[in-house]
Coordinates of C-alpha atoms in Angstrom, one line a residue:
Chain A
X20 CA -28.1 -24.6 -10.7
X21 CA -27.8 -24.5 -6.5
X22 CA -25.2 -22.7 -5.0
X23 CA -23.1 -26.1 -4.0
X24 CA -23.1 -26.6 -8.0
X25 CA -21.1 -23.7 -8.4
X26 CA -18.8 -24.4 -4.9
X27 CA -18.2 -27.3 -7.1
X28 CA -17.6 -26.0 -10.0
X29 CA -15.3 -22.9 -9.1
X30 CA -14.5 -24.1 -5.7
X31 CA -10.5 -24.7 -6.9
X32 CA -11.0 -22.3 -9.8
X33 CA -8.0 -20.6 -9.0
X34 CA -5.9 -23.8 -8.9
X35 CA -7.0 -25.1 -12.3
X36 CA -9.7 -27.8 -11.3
X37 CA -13.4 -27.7 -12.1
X38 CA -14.9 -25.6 -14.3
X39 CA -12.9 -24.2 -17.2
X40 CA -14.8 -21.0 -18.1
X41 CA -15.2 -18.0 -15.8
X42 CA -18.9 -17.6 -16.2
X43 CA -19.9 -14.9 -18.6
X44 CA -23.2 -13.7 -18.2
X45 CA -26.2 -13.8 -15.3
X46 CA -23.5 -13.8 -12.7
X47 CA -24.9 -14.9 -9.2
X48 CA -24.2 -13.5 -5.9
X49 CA -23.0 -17.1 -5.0
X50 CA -21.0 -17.4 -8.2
X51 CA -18.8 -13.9 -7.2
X52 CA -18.7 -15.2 -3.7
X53 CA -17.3 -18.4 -4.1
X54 CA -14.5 -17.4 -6.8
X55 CA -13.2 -14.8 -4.9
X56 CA -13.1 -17.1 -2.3
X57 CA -11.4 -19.7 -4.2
X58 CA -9.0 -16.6 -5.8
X59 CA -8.3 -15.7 -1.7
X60 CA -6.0 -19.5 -1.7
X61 CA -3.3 -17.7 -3.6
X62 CA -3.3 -14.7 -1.6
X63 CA -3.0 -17.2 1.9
X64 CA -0.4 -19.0 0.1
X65 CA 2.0 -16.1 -1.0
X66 CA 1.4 -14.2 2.5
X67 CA 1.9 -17.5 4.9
X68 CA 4.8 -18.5 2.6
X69 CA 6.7 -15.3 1.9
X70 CA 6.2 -14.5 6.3
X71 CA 7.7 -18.2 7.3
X72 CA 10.5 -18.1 4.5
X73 CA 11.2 -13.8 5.3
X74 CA 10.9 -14.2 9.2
X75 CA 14.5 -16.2 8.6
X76 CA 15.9 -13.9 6.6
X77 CA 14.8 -10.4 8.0
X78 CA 16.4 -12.2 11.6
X79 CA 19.8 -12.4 9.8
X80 CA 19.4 -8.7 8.6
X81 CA 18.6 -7.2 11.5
X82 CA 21.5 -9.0 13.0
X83 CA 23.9 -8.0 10.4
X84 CA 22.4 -4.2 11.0
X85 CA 23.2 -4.3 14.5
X86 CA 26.9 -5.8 13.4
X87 CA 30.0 -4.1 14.0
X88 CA 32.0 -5.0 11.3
X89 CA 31.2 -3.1 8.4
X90 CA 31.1 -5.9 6.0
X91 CA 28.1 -7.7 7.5
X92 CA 26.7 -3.9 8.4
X93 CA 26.2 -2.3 4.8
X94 CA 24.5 -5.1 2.5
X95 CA 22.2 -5.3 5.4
X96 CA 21.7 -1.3 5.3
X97 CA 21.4 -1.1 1.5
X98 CA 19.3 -4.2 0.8
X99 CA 16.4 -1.9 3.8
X100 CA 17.2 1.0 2.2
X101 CA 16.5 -0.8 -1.4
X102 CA 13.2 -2.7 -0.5
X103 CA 12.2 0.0 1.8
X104 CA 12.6 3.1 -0.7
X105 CA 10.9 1.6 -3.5
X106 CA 7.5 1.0 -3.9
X107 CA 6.0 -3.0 -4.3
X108 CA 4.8 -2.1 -7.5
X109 CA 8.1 -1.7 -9.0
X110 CA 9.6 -4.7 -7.6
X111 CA 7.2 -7.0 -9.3
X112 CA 7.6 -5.5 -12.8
X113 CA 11.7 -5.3 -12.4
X114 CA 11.5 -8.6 -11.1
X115 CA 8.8 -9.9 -13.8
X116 CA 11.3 -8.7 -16.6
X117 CA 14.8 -9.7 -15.3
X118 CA 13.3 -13.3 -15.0
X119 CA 12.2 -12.9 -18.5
X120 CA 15.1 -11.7 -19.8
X121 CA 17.6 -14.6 -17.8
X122 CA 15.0 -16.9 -19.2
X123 CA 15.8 -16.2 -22.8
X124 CA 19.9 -17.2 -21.9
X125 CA 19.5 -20.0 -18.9
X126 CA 15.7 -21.7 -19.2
X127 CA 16.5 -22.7 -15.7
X128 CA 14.8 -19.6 -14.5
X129 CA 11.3 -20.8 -16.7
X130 CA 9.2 -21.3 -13.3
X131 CA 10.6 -17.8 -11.8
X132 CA 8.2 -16.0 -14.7
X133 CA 5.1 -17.6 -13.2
X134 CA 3.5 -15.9 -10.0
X135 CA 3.8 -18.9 -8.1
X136 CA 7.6 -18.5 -7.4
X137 CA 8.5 -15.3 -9.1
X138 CA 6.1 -13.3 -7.0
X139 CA 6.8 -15.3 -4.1
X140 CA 10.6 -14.5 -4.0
X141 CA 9.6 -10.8 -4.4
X142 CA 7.6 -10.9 -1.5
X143 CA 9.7 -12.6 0.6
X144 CA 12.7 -10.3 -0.1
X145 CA 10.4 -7.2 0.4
X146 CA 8.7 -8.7 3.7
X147 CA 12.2 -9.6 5.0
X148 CA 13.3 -6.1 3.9
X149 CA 10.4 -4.3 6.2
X150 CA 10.5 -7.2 9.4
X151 CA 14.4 -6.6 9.1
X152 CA 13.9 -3.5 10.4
X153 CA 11.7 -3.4 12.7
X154 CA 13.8 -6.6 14.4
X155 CA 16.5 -4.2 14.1
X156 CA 15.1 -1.6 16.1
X157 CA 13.8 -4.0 19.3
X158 CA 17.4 -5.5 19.1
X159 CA 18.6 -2.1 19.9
X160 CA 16.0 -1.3 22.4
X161 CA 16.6 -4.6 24.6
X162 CA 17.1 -3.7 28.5
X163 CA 20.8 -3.5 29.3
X164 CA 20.1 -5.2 32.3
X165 CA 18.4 -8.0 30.7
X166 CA 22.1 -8.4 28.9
X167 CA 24.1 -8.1 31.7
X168 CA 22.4 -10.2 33.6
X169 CA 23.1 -12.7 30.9
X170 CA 26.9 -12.5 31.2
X171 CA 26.4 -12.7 35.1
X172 CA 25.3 -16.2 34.5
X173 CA 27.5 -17.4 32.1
X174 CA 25.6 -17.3 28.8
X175 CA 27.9 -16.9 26.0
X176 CA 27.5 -17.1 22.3
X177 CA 25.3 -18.6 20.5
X178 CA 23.7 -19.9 23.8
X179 CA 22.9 -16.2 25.1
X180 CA 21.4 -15.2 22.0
X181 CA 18.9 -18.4 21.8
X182 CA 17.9 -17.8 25.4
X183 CA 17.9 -14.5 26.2
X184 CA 18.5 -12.0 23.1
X185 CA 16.2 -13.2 20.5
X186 CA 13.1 -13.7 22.3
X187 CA 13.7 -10.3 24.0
X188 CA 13.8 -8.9 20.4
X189 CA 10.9 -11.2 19.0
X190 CA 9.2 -9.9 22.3
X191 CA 9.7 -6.4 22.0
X192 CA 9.2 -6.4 18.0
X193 CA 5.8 -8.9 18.4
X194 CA 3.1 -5.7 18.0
X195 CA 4.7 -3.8 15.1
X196 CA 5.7 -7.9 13.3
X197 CA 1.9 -8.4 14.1
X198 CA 1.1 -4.9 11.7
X199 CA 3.6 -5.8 9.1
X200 CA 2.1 -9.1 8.7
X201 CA -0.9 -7.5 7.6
X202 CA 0.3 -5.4 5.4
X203 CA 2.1 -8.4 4.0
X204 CA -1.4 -9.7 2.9
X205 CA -2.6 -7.1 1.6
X206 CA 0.4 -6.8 -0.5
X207 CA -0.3 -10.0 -2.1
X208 CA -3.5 -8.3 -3.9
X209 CA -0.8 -6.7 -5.4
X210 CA 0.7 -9.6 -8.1
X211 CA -1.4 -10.6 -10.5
X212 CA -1.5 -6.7 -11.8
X213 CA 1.8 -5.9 -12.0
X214 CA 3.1 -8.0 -15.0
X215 CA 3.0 -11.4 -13.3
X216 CA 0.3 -13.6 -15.8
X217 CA -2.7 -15.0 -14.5
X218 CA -2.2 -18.5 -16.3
X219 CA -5.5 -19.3 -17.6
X220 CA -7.5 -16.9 -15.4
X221 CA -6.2 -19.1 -12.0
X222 CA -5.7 -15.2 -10.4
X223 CA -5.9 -14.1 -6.7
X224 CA -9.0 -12.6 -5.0
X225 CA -8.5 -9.4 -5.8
X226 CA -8.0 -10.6 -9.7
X227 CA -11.5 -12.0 -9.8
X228 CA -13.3 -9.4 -8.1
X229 CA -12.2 -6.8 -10.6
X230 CA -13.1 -9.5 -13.3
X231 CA -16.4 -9.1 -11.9
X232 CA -16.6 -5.5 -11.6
X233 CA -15.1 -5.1 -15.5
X234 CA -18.0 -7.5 -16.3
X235 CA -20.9 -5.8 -14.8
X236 CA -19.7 -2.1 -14.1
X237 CA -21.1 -2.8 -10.7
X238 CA -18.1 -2.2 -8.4
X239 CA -20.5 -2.2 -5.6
X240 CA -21.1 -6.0 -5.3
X241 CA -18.0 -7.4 -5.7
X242 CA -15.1 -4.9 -4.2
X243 CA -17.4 -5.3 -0.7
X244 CA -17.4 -9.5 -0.9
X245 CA -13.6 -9.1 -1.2
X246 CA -13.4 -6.7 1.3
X247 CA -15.3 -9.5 3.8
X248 CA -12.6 -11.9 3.0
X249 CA -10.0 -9.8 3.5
X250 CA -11.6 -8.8 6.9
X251 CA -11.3 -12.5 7.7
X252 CA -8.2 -13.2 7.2
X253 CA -7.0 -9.6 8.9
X254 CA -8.6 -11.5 11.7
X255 CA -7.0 -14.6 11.4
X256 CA -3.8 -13.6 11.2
X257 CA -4.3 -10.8 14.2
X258 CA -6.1 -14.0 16.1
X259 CA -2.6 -15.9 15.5
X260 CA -0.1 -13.7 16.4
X261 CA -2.1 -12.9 19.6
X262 CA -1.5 -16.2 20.7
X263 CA 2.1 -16.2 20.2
X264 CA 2.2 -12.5 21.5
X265 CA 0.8 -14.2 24.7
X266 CA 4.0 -16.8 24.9
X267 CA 6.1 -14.8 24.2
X268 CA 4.8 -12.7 27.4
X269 CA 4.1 -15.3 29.3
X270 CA 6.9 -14.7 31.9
X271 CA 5.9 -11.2 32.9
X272 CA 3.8 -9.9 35.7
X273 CA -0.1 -9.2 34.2
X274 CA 0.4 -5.4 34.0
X275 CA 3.0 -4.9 32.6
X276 CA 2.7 -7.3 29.3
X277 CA 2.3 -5.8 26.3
X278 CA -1.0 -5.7 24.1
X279 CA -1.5 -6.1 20.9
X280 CA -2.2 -2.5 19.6
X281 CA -3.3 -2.6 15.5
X282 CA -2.6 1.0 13.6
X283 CA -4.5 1.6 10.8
X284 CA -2.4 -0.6 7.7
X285 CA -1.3 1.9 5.0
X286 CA -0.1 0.5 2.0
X287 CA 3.7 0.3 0.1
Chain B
X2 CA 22.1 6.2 -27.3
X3 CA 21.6 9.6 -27.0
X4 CA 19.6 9.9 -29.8
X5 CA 17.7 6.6 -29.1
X6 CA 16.5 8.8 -25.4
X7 CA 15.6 11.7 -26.8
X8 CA 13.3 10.0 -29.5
X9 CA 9.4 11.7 -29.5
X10 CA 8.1 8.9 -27.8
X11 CA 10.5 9.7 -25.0
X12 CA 9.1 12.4 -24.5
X13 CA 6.2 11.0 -23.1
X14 CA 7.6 9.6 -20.4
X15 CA 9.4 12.5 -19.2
X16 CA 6.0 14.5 -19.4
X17 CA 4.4 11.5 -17.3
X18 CA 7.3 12.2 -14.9
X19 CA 5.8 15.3 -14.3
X20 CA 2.2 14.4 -14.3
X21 CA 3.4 11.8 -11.1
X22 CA 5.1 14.7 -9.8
X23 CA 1.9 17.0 -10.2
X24 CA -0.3 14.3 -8.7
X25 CA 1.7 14.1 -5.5
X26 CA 1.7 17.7 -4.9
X27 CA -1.8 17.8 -5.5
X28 CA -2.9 14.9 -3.7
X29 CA -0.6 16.0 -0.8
X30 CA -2.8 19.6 -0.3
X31 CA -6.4 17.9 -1.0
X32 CA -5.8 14.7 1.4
X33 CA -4.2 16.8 4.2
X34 CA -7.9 19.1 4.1
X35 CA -9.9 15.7 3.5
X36 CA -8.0 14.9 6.8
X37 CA -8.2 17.6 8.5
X38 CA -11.9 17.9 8.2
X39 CA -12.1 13.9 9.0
X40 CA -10.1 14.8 11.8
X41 CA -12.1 17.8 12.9
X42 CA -15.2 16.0 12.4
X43 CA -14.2 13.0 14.5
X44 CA -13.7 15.3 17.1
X45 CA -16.8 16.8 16.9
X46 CA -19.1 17.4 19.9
X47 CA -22.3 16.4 17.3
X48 CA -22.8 12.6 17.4
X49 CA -23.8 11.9 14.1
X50 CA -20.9 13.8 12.3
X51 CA -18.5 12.2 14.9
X52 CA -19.7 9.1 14.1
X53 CA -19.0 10.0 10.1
X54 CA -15.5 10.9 10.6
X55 CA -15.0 7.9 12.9
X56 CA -16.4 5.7 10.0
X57 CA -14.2 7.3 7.5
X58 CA -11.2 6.8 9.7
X59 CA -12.1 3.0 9.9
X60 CA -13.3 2.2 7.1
X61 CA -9.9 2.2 5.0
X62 CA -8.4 -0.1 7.8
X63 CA -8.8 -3.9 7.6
X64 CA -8.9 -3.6 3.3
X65 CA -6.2 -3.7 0.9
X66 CA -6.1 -0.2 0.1
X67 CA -5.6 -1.3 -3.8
X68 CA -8.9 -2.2 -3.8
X69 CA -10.3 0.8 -2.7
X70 CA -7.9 2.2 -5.6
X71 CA -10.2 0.3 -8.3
X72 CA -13.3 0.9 -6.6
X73 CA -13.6 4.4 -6.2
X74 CA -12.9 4.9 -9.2
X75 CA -15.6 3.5 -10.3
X76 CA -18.4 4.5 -8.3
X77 CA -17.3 7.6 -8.6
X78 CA -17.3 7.4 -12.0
X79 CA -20.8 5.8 -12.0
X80 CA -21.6 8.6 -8.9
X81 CA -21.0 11.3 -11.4
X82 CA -22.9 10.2 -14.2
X83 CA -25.8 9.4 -12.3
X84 CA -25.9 12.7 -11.1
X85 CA -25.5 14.4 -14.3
X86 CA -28.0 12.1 -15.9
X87 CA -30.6 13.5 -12.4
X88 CA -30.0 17.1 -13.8
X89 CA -29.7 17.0 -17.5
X90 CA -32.5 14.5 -18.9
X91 CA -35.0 14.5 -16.4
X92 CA -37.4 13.3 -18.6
X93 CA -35.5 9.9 -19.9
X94 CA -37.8 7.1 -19.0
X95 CA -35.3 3.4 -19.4
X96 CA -33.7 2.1 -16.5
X97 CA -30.2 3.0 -15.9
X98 CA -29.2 -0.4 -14.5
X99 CA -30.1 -2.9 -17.7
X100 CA -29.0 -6.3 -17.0
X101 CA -25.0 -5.7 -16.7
X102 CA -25.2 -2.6 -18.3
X103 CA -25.0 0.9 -17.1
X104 CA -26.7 3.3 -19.4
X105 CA -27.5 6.9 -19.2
X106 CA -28.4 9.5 -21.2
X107 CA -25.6 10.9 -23.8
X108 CA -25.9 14.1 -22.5
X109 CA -24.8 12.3 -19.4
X110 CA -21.8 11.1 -20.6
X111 CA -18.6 12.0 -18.4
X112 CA -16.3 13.0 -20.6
X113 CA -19.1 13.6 -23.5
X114 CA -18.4 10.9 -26.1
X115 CA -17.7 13.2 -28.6
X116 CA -15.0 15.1 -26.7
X117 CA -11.6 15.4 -27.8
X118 CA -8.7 13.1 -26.4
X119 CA -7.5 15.4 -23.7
X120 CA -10.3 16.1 -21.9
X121 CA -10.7 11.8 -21.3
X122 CA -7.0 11.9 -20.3
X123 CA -7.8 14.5 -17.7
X124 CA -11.0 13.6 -16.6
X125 CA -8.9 10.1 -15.8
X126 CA -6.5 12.1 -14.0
X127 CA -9.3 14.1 -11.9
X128 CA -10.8 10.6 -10.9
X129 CA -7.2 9.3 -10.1
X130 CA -6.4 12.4 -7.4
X131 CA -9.7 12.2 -6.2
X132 CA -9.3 8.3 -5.7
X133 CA -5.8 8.9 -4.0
X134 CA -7.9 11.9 -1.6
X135 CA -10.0 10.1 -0.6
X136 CA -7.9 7.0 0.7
X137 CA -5.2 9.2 1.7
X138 CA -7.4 11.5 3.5
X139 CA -8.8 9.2 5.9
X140 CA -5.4 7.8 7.4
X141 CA -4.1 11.7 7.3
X142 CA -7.3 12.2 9.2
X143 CA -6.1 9.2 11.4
X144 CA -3.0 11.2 11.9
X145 CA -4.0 14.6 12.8
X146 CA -6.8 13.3 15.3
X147 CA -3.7 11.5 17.3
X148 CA -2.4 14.7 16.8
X149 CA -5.2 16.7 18.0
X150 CA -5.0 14.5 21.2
X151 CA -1.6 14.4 21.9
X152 CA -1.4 18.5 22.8
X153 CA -1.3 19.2 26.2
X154 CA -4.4 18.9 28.5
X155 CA -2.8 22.3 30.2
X156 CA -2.4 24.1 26.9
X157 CA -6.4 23.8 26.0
X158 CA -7.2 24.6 29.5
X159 CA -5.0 27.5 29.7
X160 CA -6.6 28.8 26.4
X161 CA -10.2 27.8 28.4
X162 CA -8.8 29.9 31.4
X163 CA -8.1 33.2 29.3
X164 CA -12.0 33.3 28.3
X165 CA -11.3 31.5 25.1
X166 CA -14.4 30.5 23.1
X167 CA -14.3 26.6 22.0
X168 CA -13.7 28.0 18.5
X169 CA -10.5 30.1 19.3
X170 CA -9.1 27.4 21.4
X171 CA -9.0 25.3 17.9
X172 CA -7.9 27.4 15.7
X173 CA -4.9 29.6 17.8
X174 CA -3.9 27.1 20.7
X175 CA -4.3 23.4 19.3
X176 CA -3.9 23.9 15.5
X177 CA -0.6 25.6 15.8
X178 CA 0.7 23.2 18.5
X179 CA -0.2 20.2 16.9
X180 CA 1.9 19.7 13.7
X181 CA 4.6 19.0 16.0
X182 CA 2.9 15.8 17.2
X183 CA 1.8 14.9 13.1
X184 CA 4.7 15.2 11.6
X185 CA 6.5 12.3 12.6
X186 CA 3.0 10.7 11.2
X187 CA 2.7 12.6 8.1
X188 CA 5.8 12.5 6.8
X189 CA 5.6 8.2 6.9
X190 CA 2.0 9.1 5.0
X191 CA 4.1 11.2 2.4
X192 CA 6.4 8.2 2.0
X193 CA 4.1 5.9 1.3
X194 CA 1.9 8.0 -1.0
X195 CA 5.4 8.1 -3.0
X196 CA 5.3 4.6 -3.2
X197 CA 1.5 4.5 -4.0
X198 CA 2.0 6.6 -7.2
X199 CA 3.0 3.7 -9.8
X200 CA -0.9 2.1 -8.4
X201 CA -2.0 5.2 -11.2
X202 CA -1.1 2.8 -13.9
X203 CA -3.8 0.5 -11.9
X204 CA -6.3 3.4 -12.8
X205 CA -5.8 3.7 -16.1
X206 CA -3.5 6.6 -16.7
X207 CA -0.9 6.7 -19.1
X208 CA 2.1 6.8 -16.4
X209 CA 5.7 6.2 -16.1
X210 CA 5.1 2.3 -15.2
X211 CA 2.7 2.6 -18.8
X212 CA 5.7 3.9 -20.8
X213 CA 8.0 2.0 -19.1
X214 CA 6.7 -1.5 -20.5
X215 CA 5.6 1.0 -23.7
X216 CA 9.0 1.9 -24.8
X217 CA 11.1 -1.2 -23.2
X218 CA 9.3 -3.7 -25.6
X219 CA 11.2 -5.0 -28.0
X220 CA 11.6 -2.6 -31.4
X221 CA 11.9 -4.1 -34.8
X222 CA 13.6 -2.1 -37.2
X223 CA 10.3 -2.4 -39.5
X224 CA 8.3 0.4 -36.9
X225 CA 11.4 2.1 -35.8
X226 CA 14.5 3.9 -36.7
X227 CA 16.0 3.0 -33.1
X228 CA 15.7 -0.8 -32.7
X229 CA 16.6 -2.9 -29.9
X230 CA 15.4 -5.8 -27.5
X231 CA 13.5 -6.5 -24.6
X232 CA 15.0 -3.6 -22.7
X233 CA 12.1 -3.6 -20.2
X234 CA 14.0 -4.6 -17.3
X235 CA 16.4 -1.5 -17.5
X236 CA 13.5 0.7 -17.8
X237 CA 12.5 -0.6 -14.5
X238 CA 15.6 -0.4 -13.0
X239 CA 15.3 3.1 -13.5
X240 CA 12.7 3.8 -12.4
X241 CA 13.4 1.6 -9.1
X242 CA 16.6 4.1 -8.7
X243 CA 14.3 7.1 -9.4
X244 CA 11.7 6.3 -6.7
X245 CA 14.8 5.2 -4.4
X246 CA 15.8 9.2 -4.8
X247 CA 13.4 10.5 -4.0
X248 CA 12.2 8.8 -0.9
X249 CA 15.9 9.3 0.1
X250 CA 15.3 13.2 -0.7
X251 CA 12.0 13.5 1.2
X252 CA 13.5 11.8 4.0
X253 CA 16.6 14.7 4.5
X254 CA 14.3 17.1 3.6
X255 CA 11.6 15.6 5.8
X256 CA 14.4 15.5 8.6
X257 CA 15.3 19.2 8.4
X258 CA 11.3 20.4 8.7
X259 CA 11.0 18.6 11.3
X260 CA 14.6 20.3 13.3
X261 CA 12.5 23.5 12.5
X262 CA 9.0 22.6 13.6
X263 CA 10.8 21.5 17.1
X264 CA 12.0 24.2 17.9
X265 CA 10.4 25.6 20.8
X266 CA 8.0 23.3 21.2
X267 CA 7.6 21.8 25.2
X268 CA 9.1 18.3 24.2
X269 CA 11.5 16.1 24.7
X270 CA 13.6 17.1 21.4
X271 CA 12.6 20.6 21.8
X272 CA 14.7 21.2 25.1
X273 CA 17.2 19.4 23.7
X274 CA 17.6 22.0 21.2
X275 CA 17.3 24.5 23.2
X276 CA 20.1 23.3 25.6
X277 CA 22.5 22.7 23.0
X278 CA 22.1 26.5 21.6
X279 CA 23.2 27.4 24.7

């Protein structure tokens, strides 16, 4: 069996189409590469999905943060503090079981139980949680005179925060959004073992590539492919945000724009 | 209710309490000398070691670190045996690696197979600190190395000035001065090694996430004198409020350190104090 056999085969694994077993026994280099690769859709699709959907939200936190009136002011402090304080972990399994438990008195919350969208809200809430914040803090470190400015010329409203406050903040928050996307990928590894099912073995990268290691006791072949694929994507998504990074800076003299500097990721 | 909490089972999940708090004290002291000697050895003036504690800075970037969670602990685990098998049957003659299999020697075993139930427990929890180390180590290694280079040109030079060997320079001028610059660093770290501590469950350690979904499944009065429904999602809620605590406790406490660790120091917040004392 060649190698684009088993593209074919396990290719979509992770979606349900192709083959229907994992494969057992005699497992090929080529056979661990490609269904980690195939497991890595799941972890694209809950990172890209939960960062579009949370960028919206976490912009209406860090607003309400900033806001004077203490009724917009404290759900936005407490739900941080809530998704800040707590680790990941937790969130999935409290998650995992509250669906489970409204699902026994309203079956309309059947598809929150699956990963697909159960994992997905989680992730979105927590990435909104941690990009709240850190929109939060470049909305309070925008230049006064940038502001002032903005009244001189008449910008009120809803107008002066399209044109001039939000993409000062976006600007000024861009590097430490660009880290906190990572992290938000590598968070996805996260589902699929914390109570969320993998419905007939369609897991995540991370949930084949311990499949393997269980199978073999070989952690060294594995952990390392999935390692390469995450690598990728770091990439990707670093590559991405760069280019925006550079709009977003596009109006300033060379020196002074600012690069995209990476920290090491720690986890949550 | 009362009586249905303090059940023997319960118990276990206090004691597990403990053995999370236990972990993070001890994985706090053994990933802050794994850092430090990253940290030292990054700054080394001998290439190759440089180069090593470079490596082990990098190498935890770019990965999700739960991976490194369930991979270290198996090589290790596969590390140690190998070893053991090395010393103790020298003379055993079948390959170790058989197909998908790993085989050793009995003698070899880690824990020994016939060892009692404990002694697996902890040899699970030894793997699990020395996991968390290991990870943790290289980014406080990260940390202190910023920290290393954020003291004062002057200060070093000064020390250089007095007839200072390299040696003394380290350990009396830089090492004192340069918590100051780490904490702000390490307490974040201490933070999220909080929040790392329900990953245990991922190693295999009967944890508080473990008798969490344990004891929350639903009870029928057949097994139990106390039964009741799927009460998972409380037990999760509790412990959601619990690790809220204490990440709310670390940070005042974290807070107050730092006050003290300011004070005198030749920054920014440091003359701060000092003006508002007087």
């Amino acid at each position: 069996m060649s190698c684009w056999d088993t593209i074919a085969d396990y290719g979509l694994r992770s979606l349900g189409i192709g083959e229907r077993l994992l494969p057992r026994d005699n497992f090929t280099l080529c056979q661990q590469v490609t269904l980690i690769g195939s497991g890595m859709i799941w972890n694209v699709y809950f990172g890209t999905l939960a960062m579009v959907s949370g960028f919206f939200l976490a912009t209406a936190v860090a607003l309400g943060k900033a806001a004077q009136s203490p009724l917009l002011r404290k759900p936005s402090e407490w739900f941080i503090f809530v998704f800040r304080g707590s680790p990941l972990f937790i969130q999935f399994f409290f998650a995992y079981f509250l669906f489970l438990s409204l699902k026994q008195t309203h079956p309309i919350f059947e598809p929150f139980t699956a990963a697909w969208l159960g994992a997905l809200i989680v992730l979105f809430l927590n990435t909104a949680a941690y990009s709240g914040e850190i929109f939060y803090g470049a909305l309070q470190s925008i230049p006064k005179g940038d502001l002032e400015a903005a009244d001189a010329y008449g910008f009120t409203g809803w107008n002066k925060f399209r044109r001039i406050t939000w993409p000062t903040m976006l600007r000024l928050a861009w590097p430490a959004y660009t880290n906190e996307a990572i992290f938000l990928f590598h968070a996805t590894a996260l589902v699929f073992f914390s109570g969320f099912p993998a419905w007939q073995q369609r897991g995540d990268a991370l949930y084949y590539a311990s499949y393997f290691a269980d199978k073999t006791f070989n952690p060294f072949i594995p952990y390392p492919i999935l390692a390469g694929y995450f690598i990728l994507l770091t990439l990707t998504v670093t590559g991405l945000f760069g280019l925006v990074n550079r709009r977003l800076n596009r109006h300033l003299p060379q020196q002074s724009r600012s690069k995209l500097r990476l920290r090491p990721n720690l986890l949550r | 209710m009362l009586c249905y909490l303090t059940t023997g089972k319960h118990m276990a999940i206090y004691v597990s309490v403990l053995v999370v708090l236990v972990l993070l004290a001890i994985t706090a002291v053994t990933a802050l000398i794994f850092g430090f000697g990253g940290a030292m050895a990054a700054r080394s003036r001998f290439l190759p070691l440089s180069w090593f504690g470079k490596g082990y800075i990098a190498i935890v970037r770019g990965v999700p670190d739960i991976a490194f969670f369930l991979f270290f602990v198996l090589a290790l685990d596969i590390g140690f045996e190998m070893l053991r098998h090395g010393i103790k049957c020298p003379d055993w003659t079948a390959p170790i690696w058989q197909g998908n299999d790993f085989v050793v020697c009995p003698e070899a075993k880690l824990p020994l197979g016939n060892a009692p139930q404990w002694v697996h427990e902890t040899y699970a929890f030894f793997l699990a600190v020395l996991t968390f180390s290991i990870v943790f180590g290289a980014f406080a290694a990260n940390v202190l190395y910023g920290a290393m280079r954020a003291v004062p040109r002057a200060q070093l030079e000064t020390a250089e000035a007095y007839g200072m060997t390299h040696r003394q320079t380290f350990w009396r001028v830089l090492v004192p001065q340069m918590w100051v610059y780490a904490l702000p660093g390490l307490s974040n770290l201490w933070m999220v090694l909080i929040k790392a501590t329900p990953l245990l469950f991922l190693l295999g350690i009967e944890d508080i996430v473990y008798w969490a979904r344990e004891l929350g499944g639903s009870k029928t009065p057949r097994f139990t004198d106390y039964p009741h429904g799927d009460w998972r999602m409380w037990y999760f809620l509790a412990l959601l409020v619990f690790y809220l605590a204490f990440t709310r406790v670390s940070e005042i406490a974290l807070d107050r350190i730092m006050r003290r660790l300011t004070h005198g120091q030749a920054t920014l917040a440091g003359e701060a104090q000092r003006k508002a004392a007087t």
